[in-house]
Short mmCIF file of C-alpha atoms and ligand atoms in Angstrom, two decimals:
data_model
loop_
_atom_site.label_atom_id
_atom_site.label_comp_id
_atom_site.label_asym_id
_atom_site.label_seq_id
_atom_site.Cartn_x
_atom_site.Cartn_y
_atom_site.Cartn_z
CA MET A 1 0.00 0.00 0.00
CA SER A 2 1.70 3.23 -1.04
CA ALA A 3 1.54 6.34 1.11
CA ALA A 4 0.04 8.25 -1.81
CA ARG A 5 -3.17 6.28 -1.48
CA ILE A 6 -3.54 6.78 2.27
CA ARG A 7 -6.22 9.33 3.18
CA LEU A 8 -6.09 10.82 6.64
CA LEU A 9 -8.59 12.85 8.60
CA ALA A 10 -7.24 14.91 11.51
CA ILE A 11 -9.75 16.24 14.06
CA GLU A 12 -7.68 18.97 15.69
CA ASP A 13 -8.52 22.58 16.62
CA ASP A 14 -5.02 23.98 17.25
CA PRO A 15 -3.99 25.97 14.12
CA GLN A 16 -0.29 25.44 14.83
CA ILE A 17 -0.68 21.66 14.93
CA GLN A 18 -2.96 21.77 11.88
CA ARG A 19 -0.18 23.53 9.95
CA PHE A 20 2.44 21.10 11.25
CA LEU A 21 0.33 18.07 10.23
CA LEU A 22 -0.36 19.52 6.78
CA ALA A 23 3.29 20.29 6.11
CA ALA A 24 4.62 17.00 7.49
CA LEU A 25 2.05 14.66 5.98
CA GLU A 26 1.55 16.18 2.55
CA ALA A 27 5.34 16.22 2.09
CA HIS A 28 5.29 12.45 2.68
CA GLY A 29 2.55 11.73 0.17
CA TYR A 30 -0.43 11.42 2.50
CA ALA A 31 -3.72 13.12 1.65
CA LEU A 32 -4.88 15.02 4.73
CA GLU A 33 -8.23 16.57 5.53
CA ILE A 34 -8.68 18.61 8.73
CA ALA A 35 -11.74 19.16 10.91
CA ALA A 36 -11.44 21.75 13.69
CA ALA A 37 -14.23 20.34 15.87
CA GLY A 38 -15.63 16.96 16.91
CA ASN A 39 -18.97 17.21 15.13
CA ASP A 40 -17.35 18.25 11.85
CA GLY A 41 -14.86 15.42 12.23
CA LEU A 42 -17.58 12.81 12.72
CA ARG A 43 -19.46 14.15 9.69
CA LEU A 44 -16.34 14.14 7.46
CA ALA A 45 -15.33 10.66 8.65
CA ALA A 46 -18.72 9.28 7.63
CA LEU A 47 -18.68 11.19 4.35
CA HIS A 48 -15.13 10.37 3.18
CA GLN A 49 -14.29 7.11 5.01
CA PRO A 50 -10.61 7.98 5.63
CA ASP A 51 -7.99 5.23 6.06
CA VAL A 52 -6.81 6.59 9.40
CA VAL A 53 -8.39 9.16 11.74
CA ILE A 54 -6.20 11.32 14.00
CA VAL A 55 -8.13 12.68 17.00
CA ASP A 56 -7.03 15.42 19.39
CA LEU A 57 -8.46 14.74 22.85
CA GLY A 58 -9.05 18.43 23.63
CA LEU A 59 -11.66 19.72 21.17
CA PRO A 60 -13.86 22.82 21.48
CA ASP A 61 -17.31 21.26 21.08
CA MET A 62 -17.00 17.78 22.58
CA SER A 63 -14.44 15.53 24.23
CA GLY A 64 -12.07 13.64 21.95
CA LEU A 65 -13.01 10.56 23.98
CA ASP A 66 -16.63 10.99 22.90
CA VAL A 67 -15.47 11.34 19.28
CA ILE A 68 -13.61 8.03 19.56
CA GLY A 69 -16.60 6.33 21.17
CA ARG A 70 -18.92 7.60 18.43
CA LEU A 71 -16.45 6.66 15.65
CA ARG A 72 -15.99 3.15 17.01
CA GLU A 73 -19.73 2.48 16.65
CA TRP A 74 -19.03 2.00 12.93
CA TYR A 75 -15.45 2.95 11.99
CA LYS A 76 -13.12 -0.10 11.92
CA ARG A 77 -9.87 1.46 10.71
CA PRO A 78 -7.02 2.83 12.84
CA ILE A 79 -7.56 5.79 15.16
CA LEU A 80 -4.50 7.69 16.36
CA VAL A 81 -4.88 9.98 19.36
CA LEU A 82 -3.09 13.28 20.04
CA SER A 83 -2.85 14.05 23.72
CA ALA A 84 -1.22 16.54 26.05
CA ARG A 85 1.63 15.46 28.30
CA ASN A 86 0.80 14.09 31.77
CA ARG A 87 -2.68 12.99 30.78
CA GLU A 88 -2.05 9.26 31.07
CA SER A 89 -5.60 8.54 32.23
CA ASP A 90 -6.94 10.12 29.01
CA LYS A 91 -4.62 7.97 26.89
CA VAL A 92 -5.72 4.82 28.71
CA ALA A 93 -9.39 5.78 28.31
CA ALA A 94 -8.85 6.50 24.59
CA LEU A 95 -7.12 3.15 24.01
CA ASP A 96 -9.78 1.28 25.98
CA LEU A 97 -12.46 2.97 23.85
CA GLY A 98 -10.80 1.46 20.78
CA ALA A 99 -8.16 3.97 19.69
CA ASP A 100 -5.10 2.20 18.27
CA ASP A 101 -2.26 4.38 19.47
CA TYR A 102 -1.37 7.83 20.69
CA LEU A 103 1.17 10.60 20.29
CA THR A 104 2.04 12.93 23.13
CA LYS A 105 2.31 16.62 22.22
CA PRO A 106 4.78 17.97 21.28
CA PHE A 107 5.80 15.24 18.83
CA GLY A 108 8.17 15.18 15.88
CA ILE A 109 7.64 14.20 12.27
CA GLY A 110 9.64 10.99 12.70
CA GLU A 111 7.42 9.82 15.54
CA LEU A 112 4.24 10.71 13.63
CA LEU A 113 5.36 8.84 10.50
CA ALA A 114 6.40 5.81 12.56
CA ARG A 115 2.95 5.63 14.21
CA LEU A 116 1.28 5.96 10.81
CA ARG A 117 3.39 3.12 9.39
CA VAL A 118 2.21 0.87 12.23
CA ALA A 119 -1.39 2.00 11.61
CA GLN A 120 -1.01 1.25 7.88
CA ARG A 121 0.35 -2.22 8.59
CA HIS A 122 -2.57 -2.97 10.88
CA LEU A 123 -4.93 -1.59 8.25
CA ALA A 124 -3.41 -3.92 5.65
CA ALA A 125 -3.59 -6.89 8.06
CA ARG A 126 -7.27 -6.18 8.71
CA THR A 127 -7.96 -5.97 5.00
CA ASP A 128 -6.12 -9.24 4.30
CA ASP A 129 -7.88 -10.77 7.30
CA GLN A 130 -4.87 -12.87 8.15
CA THR A 131 -2.29 -12.63 10.87
CA GLN A 132 1.39 -13.06 10.32
CA ALA A 133 2.63 -16.40 11.67
CA ARG A 134 6.29 -15.44 11.99
CA ILE A 135 7.35 -12.09 13.37
CA GLU A 136 10.95 -10.88 13.19
CA ILE A 137 12.10 -7.83 15.11
CA GLY A 138 15.86 -7.44 14.81
CA ALA A 139 17.41 -10.55 16.39
CA LEU A 140 14.10 -11.62 17.95
CA VAL A 141 11.92 -14.16 16.14
CA ILE A 142 8.45 -15.07 17.40
CA ASP A 143 6.88 -17.97 15.53
CA LEU A 144 3.19 -17.89 16.39
CA ALA A 145 2.48 -21.09 14.45
CA SER A 146 4.97 -23.27 16.34
CA HIS A 147 5.03 -21.22 19.61
CA ARG A 148 8.81 -20.87 19.30
CA VAL A 149 10.75 -17.79 20.36
CA GLN A 150 14.39 -17.24 19.46
CA ARG A 151 16.93 -14.50 19.94
CA ASP A 152 20.10 -14.57 17.83
CA GLY A 153 19.08 -18.04 16.65
CA VAL A 154 18.92 -19.46 20.18
CA ASP A 155 15.65 -20.89 21.54
CA ILE A 156 14.17 -19.02 24.49
CA HIS A 157 12.04 -21.14 26.78
CA LEU A 158 8.95 -19.35 28.04
CA THR A 159 6.22 -20.43 30.43
CA PRO A 160 2.73 -20.59 28.89
CA ILE A 161 1.77 -17.21 30.41
CA GLU A 162 5.03 -15.55 29.38
CA TYR A 163 4.45 -16.84 25.86
CA ARG A 164 0.85 -15.63 25.76
CA LEU A 165 1.95 -12.19 26.96
CA LEU A 166 4.65 -11.95 24.30
CA ALA A 167 2.36 -13.31 21.57
CA THR A 168 -0.35 -10.76 22.44
CA LEU A 169 2.16 -7.92 22.16
CA ALA A 170 3.58 -9.45 18.96
CA GLN A 171 0.17 -9.60 17.29
CA HIS A 172 -0.06 -5.85 17.84
CA ARG A 173 3.61 -5.04 17.48
CA GLY A 174 4.51 -1.40 17.35
CA LYS A 175 1.26 -0.55 19.08
CA VAL A 176 0.78 0.27 22.75
CA LEU A 177 -1.51 -2.09 24.65
CA THR A 178 -3.04 -0.93 27.95
CA HIS A 179 -2.53 -2.82 31.21
CA ARG A 180 -6.22 -3.67 31.12
CA HIS A 181 -6.03 -5.01 27.56
CA LEU A 182 -3.07 -7.26 28.38
CA LEU A 183 -4.59 -8.53 31.63
CA ARG A 184 -7.86 -9.34 29.85
CA ASP A 185 -6.21 -11.12 26.90
CA VAL A 186 -3.59 -13.03 28.88
CA TRP A 187 -5.24 -13.76 32.24
CA GLY A 188 -8.92 -13.24 31.46
CA ALA A 189 -11.64 -10.70 32.29
CA ALA A 190 -11.62 -11.58 36.00
CA HIS A 191 -8.06 -10.28 36.35
CA VAL A 192 -8.19 -6.85 34.73
CA GLU A 193 -7.71 -5.25 38.17
CA SER A 194 -4.53 -7.22 38.97
CA PRO A 195 -1.74 -5.10 37.45
CA HIS A 196 0.92 -6.75 39.65
CA TYR A 197 0.54 -9.97 37.59
CA LEU A 198 1.62 -8.00 34.58
CA ARG A 199 4.60 -6.37 36.29
CA ILE A 200 5.90 -9.71 37.55
CA TYR A 201 5.55 -11.50 34.21
CA MET A 202 6.89 -8.58 32.20
CA ARG A 203 9.98 -8.56 34.41
CA ALA A 204 10.47 -12.31 33.87
CA LEU A 205 9.94 -11.94 30.13
CA ARG A 206 12.49 -9.13 29.89
CA HIS A 207 15.06 -11.24 31.70
CA LYS A 208 14.64 -13.92 29.04
CA ILE A 209 14.27 -11.73 25.94
CA GLU A 210 16.42 -8.68 26.57
CA ALA A 211 20.23 -8.66 26.60
CA GLU A 212 20.03 -5.91 29.23
CA PRO A 213 16.65 -6.22 31.01
CA ALA A 214 17.07 -2.82 32.68
CA ARG A 215 17.47 -1.16 29.26
CA PRO A 216 14.89 -2.96 27.13
CA ARG A 217 15.17 -2.77 23.34
CA TYR A 218 12.08 -4.86 22.56
CA LEU A 219 9.61 -4.77 25.45
CA LEU A 220 8.97 -1.07 26.04
CA THR A 221 7.15 0.52 28.97
CA GLU A 222 4.63 3.27 28.22
CA VAL A 223 4.53 4.96 31.61
CA GLY A 224 1.08 4.98 33.19
CA VAL A 225 -0.48 3.39 30.09
CA GLY A 226 0.86 -0.06 29.25
CA TYR A 227 3.47 -1.82 27.12
CA ARG A 228 4.56 -1.92 23.51
CA LEU A 229 6.61 -4.48 21.60
CA ALA A 230 8.98 -2.33 19.54
CA ASP A 231 8.53 -2.39 15.77
CA ALA A 232 12.32 -2.43 15.45
CA PRO A 233 14.82 -2.81 18.32
CA VAL A 234 15.29 0.48 20.13
CA ASP A 235 18.90 1.70 20.22
CA ALA A 236 20.45 0.66 23.50
CA1 LIG B 301 -6.96 20.90 21.12
#
């Protein structure tokens, strides 16, 4: 899927960020439409069916969270959230409402393009309706078909829960998953309020996967929100 065919809708009221998005995205071949309020955004989304919607959480006429909730009643493609710093609870709420990822303001072009590449890959995977059986991230290989995990060609032995945690992150690689999402998928709905499970197993998983568990290159913490399996190993 080439960037030239990707149509974006940004629902954002800040003129400075509107200009930044226009300059950054049009230069990289995306087609961008902007709505300055939630109601306009919902109308344009329904009218033009964009490939990805970017939603600012602070909008003049309604909450960005309400926009996401309303969009998710029918819109199945990726939603990327723009949020102010130190508003972790908003990010978690947005992700739990069905947003795919978020960017914290201020953000750079590189970060924006990286998030859009992840969104595009998930868009393509949804369209193909098939998941990738073998995932390679640098030296890390996760084979979802055979349940094998290797780093630098060496098998890594995981417990069933460690494997399920890694596989869940791998199926959404590049994308942040909330604590609640991971607890629900790995341990089940009864355990969504048990974040310590996650901390303990994430620590164990890092000790097996990462060369330096204290400086993870694959299993990244999103403070106050959740975890992300890096799309490519982060520079140590
Ligand atoms: Ca705003």
